PDB file of C-alpha atoms in Angstrom:
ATOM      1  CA  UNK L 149      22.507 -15.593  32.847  1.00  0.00           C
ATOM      2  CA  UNK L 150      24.242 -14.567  29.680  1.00  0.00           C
ATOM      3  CA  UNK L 151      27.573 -16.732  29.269  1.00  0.00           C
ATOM      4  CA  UNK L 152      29.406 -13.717  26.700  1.00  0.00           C
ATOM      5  CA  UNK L 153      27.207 -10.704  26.250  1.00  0.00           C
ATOM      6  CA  UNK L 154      28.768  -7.442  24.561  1.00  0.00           C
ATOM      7  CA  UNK L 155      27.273  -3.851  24.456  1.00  0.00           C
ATOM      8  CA  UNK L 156      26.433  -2.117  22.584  1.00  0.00           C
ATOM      9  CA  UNK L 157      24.497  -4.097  20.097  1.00  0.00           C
ATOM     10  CA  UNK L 158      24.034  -1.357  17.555  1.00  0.00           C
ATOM     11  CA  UNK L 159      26.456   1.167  17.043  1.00  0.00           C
ATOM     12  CA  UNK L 160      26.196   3.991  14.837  1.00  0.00           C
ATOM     13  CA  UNK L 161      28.805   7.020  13.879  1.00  0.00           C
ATOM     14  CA  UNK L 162      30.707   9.048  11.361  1.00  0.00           C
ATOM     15  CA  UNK L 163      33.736   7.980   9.638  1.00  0.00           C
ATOM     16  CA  UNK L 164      36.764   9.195  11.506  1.00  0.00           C
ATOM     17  CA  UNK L 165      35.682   8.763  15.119  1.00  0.00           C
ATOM     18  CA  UNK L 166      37.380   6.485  18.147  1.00  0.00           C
ATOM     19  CA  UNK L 167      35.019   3.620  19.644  1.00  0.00           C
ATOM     20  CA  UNK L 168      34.595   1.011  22.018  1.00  0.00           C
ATOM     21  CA  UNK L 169      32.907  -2.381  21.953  1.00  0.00           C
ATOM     22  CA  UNK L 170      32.870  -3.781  25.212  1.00  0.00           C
ATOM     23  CA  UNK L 171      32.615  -7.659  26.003  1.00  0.00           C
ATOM     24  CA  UNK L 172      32.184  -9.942  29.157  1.00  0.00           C
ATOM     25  CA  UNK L 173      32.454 -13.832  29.684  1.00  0.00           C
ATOM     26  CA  UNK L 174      31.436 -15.857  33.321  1.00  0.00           C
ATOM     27  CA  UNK L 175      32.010 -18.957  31.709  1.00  0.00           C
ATOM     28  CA  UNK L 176      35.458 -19.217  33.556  1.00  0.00           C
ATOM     29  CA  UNK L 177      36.958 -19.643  30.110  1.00  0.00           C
ATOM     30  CA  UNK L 178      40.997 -18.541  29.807  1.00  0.00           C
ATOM     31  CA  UNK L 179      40.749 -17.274  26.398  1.00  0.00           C
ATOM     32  CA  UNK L 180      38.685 -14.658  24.847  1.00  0.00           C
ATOM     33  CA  UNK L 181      38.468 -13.502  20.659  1.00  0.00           C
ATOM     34  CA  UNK L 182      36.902 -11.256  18.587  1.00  0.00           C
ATOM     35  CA  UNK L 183      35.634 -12.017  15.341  1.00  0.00           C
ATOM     36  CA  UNK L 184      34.510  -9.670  12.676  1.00  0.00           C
ATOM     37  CA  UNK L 185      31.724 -10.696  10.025  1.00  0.00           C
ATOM     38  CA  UNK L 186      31.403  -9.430   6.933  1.00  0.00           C
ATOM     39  CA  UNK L 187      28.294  -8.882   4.688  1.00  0.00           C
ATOM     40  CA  UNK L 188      29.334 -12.073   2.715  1.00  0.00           C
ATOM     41  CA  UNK L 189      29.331 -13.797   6.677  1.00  0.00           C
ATOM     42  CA  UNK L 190      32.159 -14.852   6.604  1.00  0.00           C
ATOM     43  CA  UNK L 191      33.650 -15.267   9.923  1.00  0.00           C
ATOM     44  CA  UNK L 192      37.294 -14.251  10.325  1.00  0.00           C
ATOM     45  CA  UNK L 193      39.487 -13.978  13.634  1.00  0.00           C
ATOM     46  CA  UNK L 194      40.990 -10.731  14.807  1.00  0.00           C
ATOM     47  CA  UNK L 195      42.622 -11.486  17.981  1.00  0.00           C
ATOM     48  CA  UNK L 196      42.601 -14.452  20.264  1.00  0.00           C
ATOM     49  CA  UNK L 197      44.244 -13.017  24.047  1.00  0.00           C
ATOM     50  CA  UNK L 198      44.769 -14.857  27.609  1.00  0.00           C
ATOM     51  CA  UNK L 199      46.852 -13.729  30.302  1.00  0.00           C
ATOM     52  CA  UNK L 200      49.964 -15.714  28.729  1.00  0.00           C
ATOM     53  CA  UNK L 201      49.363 -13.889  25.153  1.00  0.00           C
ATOM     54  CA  UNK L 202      47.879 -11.860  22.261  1.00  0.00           C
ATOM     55  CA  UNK L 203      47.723 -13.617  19.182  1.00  0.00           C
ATOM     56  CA  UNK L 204      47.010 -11.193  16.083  1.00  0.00           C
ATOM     57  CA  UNK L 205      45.522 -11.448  12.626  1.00  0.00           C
ATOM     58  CA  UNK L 206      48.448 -10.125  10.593  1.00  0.00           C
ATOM     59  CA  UNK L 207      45.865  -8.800   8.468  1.00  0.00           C
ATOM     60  CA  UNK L 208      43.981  -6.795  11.003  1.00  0.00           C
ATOM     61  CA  UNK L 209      45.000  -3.210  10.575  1.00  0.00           C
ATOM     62  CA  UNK L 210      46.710  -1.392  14.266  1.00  0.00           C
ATOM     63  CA  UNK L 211      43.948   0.231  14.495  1.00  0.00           C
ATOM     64  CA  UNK L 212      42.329  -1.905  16.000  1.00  0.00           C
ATOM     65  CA  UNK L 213      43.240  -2.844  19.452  1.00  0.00           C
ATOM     66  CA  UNK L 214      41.954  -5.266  21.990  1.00  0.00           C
ATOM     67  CA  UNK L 215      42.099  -4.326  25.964  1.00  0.00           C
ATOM     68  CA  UNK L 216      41.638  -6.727  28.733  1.00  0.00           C
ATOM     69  CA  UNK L 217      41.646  -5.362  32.291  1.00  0.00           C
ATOM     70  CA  UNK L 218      41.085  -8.807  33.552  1.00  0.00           C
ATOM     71  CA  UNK L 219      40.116 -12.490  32.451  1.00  0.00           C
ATOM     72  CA  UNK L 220      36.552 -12.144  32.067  1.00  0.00           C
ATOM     73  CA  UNK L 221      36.487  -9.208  29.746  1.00  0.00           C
ATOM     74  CA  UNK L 222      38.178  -8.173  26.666  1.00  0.00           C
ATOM     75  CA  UNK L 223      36.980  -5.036  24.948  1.00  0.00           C
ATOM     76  CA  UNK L 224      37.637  -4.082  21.500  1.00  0.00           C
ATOM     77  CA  UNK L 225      38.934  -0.213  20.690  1.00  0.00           C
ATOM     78  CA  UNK L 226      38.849   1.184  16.745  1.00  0.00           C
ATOM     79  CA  UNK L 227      40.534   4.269  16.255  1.00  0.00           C
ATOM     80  CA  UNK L 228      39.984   6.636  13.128  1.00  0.00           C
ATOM     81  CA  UNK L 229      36.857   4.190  11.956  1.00  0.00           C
ATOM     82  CA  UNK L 230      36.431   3.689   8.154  1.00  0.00           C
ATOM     83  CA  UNK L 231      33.511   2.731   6.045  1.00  0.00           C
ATOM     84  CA  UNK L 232      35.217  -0.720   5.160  1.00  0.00           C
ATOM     85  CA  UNK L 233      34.952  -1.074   9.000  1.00  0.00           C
ATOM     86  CA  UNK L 234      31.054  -1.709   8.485  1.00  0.00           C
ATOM     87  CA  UNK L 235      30.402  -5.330   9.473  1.00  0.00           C
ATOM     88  CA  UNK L 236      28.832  -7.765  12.789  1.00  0.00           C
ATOM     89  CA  UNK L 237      31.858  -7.683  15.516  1.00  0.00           C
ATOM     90  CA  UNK L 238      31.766 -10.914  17.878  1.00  0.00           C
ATOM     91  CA  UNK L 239      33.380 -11.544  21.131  1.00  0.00           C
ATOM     92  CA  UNK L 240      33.939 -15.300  22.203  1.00  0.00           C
ATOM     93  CA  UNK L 241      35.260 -17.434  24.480  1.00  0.00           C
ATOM     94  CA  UNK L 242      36.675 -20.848  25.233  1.00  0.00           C
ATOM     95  CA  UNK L 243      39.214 -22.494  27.010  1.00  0.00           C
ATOM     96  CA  UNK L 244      42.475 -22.448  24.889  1.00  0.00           C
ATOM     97  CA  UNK L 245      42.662 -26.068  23.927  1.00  0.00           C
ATOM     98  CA  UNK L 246      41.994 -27.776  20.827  1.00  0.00           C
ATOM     99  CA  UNK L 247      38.968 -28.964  19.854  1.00  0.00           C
ATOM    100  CA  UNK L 248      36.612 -26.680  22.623  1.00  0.00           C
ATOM    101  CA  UNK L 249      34.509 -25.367  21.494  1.00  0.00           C
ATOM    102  CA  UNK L 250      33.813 -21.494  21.232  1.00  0.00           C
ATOM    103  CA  UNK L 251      31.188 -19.317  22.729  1.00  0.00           C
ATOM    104  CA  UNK L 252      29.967 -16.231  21.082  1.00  0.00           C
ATOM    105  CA  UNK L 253      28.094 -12.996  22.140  1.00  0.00           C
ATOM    106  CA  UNK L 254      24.981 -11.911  20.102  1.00  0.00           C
ATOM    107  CA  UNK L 255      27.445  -9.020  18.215  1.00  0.00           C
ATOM    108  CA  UNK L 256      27.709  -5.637  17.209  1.00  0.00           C
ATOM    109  CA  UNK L 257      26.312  -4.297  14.234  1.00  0.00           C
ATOM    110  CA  UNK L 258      29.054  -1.299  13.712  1.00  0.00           C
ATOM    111  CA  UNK L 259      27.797   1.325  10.825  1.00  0.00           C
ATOM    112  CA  UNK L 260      30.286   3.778   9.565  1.00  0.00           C
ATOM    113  CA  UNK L 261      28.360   6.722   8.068  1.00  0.00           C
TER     114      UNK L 261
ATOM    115  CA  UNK R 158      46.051 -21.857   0.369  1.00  0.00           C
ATOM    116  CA  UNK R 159      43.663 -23.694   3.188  1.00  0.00           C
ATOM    117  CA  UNK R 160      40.103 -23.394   2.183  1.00  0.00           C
ATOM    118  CA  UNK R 161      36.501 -24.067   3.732  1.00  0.00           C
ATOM    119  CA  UNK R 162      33.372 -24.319   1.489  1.00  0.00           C
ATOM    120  CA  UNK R 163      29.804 -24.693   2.025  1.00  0.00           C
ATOM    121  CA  UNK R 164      27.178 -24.565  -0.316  1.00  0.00           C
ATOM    122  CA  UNK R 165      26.600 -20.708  -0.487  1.00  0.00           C
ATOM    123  CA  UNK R 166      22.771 -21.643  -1.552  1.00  0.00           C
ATOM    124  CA  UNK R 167      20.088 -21.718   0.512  1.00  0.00           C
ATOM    125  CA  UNK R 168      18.644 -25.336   1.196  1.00  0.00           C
ATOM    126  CA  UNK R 169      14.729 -25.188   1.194  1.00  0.00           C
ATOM    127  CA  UNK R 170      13.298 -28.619   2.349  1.00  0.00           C
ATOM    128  CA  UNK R 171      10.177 -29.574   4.029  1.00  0.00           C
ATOM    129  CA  UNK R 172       8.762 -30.445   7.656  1.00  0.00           C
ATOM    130  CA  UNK R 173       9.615 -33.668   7.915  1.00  0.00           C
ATOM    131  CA  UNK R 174      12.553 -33.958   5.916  1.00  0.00           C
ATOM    132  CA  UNK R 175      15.918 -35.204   6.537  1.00  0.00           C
ATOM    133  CA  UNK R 176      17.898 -31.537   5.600  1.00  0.00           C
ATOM    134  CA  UNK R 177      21.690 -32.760   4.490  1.00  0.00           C
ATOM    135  CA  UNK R 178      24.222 -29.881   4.592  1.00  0.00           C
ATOM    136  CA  UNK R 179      27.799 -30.158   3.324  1.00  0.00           C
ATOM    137  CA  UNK R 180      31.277 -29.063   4.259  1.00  0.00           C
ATOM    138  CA  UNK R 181      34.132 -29.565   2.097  1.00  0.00           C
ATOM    139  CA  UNK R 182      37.890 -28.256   2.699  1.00  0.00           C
ATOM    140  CA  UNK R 183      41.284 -28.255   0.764  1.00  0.00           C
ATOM    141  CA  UNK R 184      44.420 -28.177   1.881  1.00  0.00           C
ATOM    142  CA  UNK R 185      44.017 -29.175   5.661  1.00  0.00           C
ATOM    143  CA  UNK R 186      44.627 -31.871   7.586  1.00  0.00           C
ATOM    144  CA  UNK R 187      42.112 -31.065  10.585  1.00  0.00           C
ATOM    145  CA  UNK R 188      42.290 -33.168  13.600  1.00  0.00           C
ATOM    146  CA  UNK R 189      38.454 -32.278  14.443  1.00  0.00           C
ATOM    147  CA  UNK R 190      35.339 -30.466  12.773  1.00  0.00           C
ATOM    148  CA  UNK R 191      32.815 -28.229  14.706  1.00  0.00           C
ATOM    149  CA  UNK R 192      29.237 -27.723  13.782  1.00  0.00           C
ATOM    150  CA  UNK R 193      27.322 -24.531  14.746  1.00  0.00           C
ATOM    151  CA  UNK R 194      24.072 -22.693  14.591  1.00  0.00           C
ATOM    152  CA  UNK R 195      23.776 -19.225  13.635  1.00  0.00           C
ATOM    153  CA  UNK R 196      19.789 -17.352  14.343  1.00  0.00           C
ATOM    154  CA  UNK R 197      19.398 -13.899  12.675  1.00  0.00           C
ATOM    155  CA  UNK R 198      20.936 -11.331  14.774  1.00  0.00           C
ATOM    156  CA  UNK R 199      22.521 -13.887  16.995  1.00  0.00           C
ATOM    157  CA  UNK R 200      26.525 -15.114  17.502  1.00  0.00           C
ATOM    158  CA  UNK R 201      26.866 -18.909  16.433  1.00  0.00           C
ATOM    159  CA  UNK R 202      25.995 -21.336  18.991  1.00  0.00           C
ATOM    160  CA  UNK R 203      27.912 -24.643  18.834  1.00  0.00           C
ATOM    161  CA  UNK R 204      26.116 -27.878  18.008  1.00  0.00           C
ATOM    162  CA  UNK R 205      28.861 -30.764  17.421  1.00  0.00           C
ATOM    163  CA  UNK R 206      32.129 -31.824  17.100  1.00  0.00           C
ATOM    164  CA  UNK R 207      33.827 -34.737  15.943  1.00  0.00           C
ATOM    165  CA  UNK R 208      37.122 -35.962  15.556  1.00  0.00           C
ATOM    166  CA  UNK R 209      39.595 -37.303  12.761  1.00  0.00           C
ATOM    167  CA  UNK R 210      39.124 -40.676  13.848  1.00  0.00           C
ATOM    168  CA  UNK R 211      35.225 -40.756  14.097  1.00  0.00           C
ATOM    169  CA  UNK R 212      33.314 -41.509  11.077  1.00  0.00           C
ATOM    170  CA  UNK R 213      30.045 -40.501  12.530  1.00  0.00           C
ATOM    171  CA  UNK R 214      28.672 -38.602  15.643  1.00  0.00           C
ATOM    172  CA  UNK R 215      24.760 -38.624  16.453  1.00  0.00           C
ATOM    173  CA  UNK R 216      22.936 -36.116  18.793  1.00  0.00           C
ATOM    174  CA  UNK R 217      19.551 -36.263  19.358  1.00  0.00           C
ATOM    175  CA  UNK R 218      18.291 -35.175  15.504  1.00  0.00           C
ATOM    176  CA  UNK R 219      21.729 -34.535  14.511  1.00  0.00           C
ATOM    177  CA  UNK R 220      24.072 -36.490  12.641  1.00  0.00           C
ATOM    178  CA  UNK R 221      27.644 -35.607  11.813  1.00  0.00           C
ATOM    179  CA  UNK R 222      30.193 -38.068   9.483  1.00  0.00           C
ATOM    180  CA  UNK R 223      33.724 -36.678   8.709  1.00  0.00           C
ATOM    181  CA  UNK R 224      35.497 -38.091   5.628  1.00  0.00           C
ATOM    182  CA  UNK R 225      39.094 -37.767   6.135  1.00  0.00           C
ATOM    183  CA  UNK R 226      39.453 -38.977   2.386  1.00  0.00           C
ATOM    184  CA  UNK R 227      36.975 -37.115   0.609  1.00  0.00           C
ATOM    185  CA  UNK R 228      38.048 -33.962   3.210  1.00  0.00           C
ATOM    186  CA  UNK R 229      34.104 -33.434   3.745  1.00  0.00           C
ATOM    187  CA  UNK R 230      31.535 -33.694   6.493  1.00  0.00           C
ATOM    188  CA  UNK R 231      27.961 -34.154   6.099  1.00  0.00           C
ATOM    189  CA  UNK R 232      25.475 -32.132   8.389  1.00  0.00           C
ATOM    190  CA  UNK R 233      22.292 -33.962   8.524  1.00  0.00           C
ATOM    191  CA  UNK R 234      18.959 -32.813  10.228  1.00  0.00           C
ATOM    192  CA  UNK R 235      16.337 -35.802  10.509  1.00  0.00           C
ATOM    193  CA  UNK R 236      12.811 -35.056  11.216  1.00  0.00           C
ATOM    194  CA  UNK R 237      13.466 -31.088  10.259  1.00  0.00           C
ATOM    195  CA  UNK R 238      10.926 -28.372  11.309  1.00  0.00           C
ATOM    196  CA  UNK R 239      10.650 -25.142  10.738  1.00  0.00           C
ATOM    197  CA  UNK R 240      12.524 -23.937  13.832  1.00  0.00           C
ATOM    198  CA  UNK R 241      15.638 -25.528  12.466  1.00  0.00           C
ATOM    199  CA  UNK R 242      15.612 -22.816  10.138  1.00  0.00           C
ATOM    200  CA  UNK R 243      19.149 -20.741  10.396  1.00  0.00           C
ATOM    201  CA  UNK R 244      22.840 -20.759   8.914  1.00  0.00           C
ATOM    202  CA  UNK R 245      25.089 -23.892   9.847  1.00  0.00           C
ATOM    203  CA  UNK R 246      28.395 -23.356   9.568  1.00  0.00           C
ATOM    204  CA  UNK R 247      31.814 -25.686   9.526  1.00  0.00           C
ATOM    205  CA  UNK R 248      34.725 -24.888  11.193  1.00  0.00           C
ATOM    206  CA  UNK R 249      38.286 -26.628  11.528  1.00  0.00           C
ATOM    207  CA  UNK R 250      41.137 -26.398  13.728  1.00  0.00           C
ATOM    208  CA  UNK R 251      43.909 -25.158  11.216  1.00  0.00           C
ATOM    209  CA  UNK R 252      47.180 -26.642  10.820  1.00  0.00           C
ATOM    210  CA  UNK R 253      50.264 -26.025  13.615  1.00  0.00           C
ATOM    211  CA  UNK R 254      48.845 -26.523  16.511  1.00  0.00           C
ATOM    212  CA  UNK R 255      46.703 -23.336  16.903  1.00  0.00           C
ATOM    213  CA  UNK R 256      43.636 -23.777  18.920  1.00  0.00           C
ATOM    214  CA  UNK R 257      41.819 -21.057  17.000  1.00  0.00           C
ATOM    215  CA  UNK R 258      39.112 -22.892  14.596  1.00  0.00           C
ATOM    216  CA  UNK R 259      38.609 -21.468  10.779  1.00  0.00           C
ATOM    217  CA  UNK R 260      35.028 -20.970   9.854  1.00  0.00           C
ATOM    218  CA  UNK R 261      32.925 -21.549   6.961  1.00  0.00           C
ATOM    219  CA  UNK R 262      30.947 -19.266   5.394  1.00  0.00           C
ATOM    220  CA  UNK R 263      27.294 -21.136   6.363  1.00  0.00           C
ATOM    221  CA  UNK R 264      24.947 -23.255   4.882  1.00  0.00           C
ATOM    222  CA  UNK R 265      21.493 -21.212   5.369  1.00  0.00           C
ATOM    223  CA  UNK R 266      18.927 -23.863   5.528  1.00  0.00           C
ATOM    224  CA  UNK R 267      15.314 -23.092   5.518  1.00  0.00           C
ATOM    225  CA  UNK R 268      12.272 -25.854   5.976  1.00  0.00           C
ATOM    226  CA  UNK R 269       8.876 -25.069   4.638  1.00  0.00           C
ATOM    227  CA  UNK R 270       5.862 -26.124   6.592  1.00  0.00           C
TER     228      UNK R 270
END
């Protein structure tokens, strides 16, 4: 069984549209994130959410929204893409306590044509 | 400003090898330091952690030291092969308390039959 899996893996579309990444966990864990990549791989948090709160990157533009309709999932929405948007998207989880560890999905390659 | 850094060179060593990655930071005072694995197309996968007050930690072909001094830990592969090809990357807990760990860029390491 996949512990965080996320669909799609590949996602493809024109500058300007709305999409989804979607993003599951049955590891239990309290906390879920997403992460975006970058083509120099870095790894940066975006948001970090439980049930007690959202914690944003200030940096992250409001665009970007997370959505959790329960504790197992947390799915990512981008409105009005933009090419700068290009990068490897990951969802994780862990339980929110220092030093655990975190658990990531395989990604999402998002292209912005 | 806080900052992570790992070589952003590729390490090519040979089977057999002892493959010795480094992770330096600046401006933290991390209580712990994760190691993970990162496969092509995959999310990381988490290897190791070790606290402030361990000087080493030892799993199977892994080793792990954290130098609270020098602010570095070594990453160190004994017996590599070929599968242990991938990107390693650092990451620390930041400063105040958040349970969110920073990442490294990666280390990609590559051993040569």
């Amino acid at each position: 069984d996949t512990a965080v899996s996320q669909t799609p893996k590949y996602l493809v579309t024109q500058m300007g549209n709305d999409k989804s990444i979607k993003c599951e966990q049955n590891l239990g864990h309290d906390t879920m994130y997403w992460y975006k990549q970058d083509s120099k791989k870095f790894l940066k948090i975006m948001f970090s959410y439980n049930n007690k709160e959202l914690i944003i990157n200030e940096t992250v533009p409001n665009r970007f929204s997370p959505k959790s309709p329960d504790k197992a999932h947390l799915n990512l929405h981008i409105n009005s893409l933009e090419l700068g948007d290009s990068a490897v998207y990951f969802c994780a989880s862990s339980q929110a306590e220092s030093n655990q560890p975190q658990h990531f999905g395989d990604g999402t390659r998002l292209s912005i044509l | 400003s806080q900052k992570i850094e790992q070589n952003s060179e590729a390490l090519n060593i040979q089977e057999g090898k002892t493959a010795t990655l480094t992770c330096n930071y600046t401006n933290y005072s991390p209580a712990y330091l994760q190691w993970y694995r990162q496969d092509p197309g995959r999310g990381p996968v988490f290897l190791l952690l070790i606290r402030e007050n361990e000087k080493e930690k030892r799993k199977e072909r892994l080793k792990v030291t954290f130098d609270t001094t020098l602010k570095q830990s070594l990453f160190h592969i004994t017996a590599s092969q070929p599968a242990d090809s991938a990107t390693y990357l650092c990451a620390l807990d930041p400063s105040g308390g958040s349970y969110i760990p920073t990442f490294g860029r990666g280390t990609s390491l590559i051993v040569h039959p």
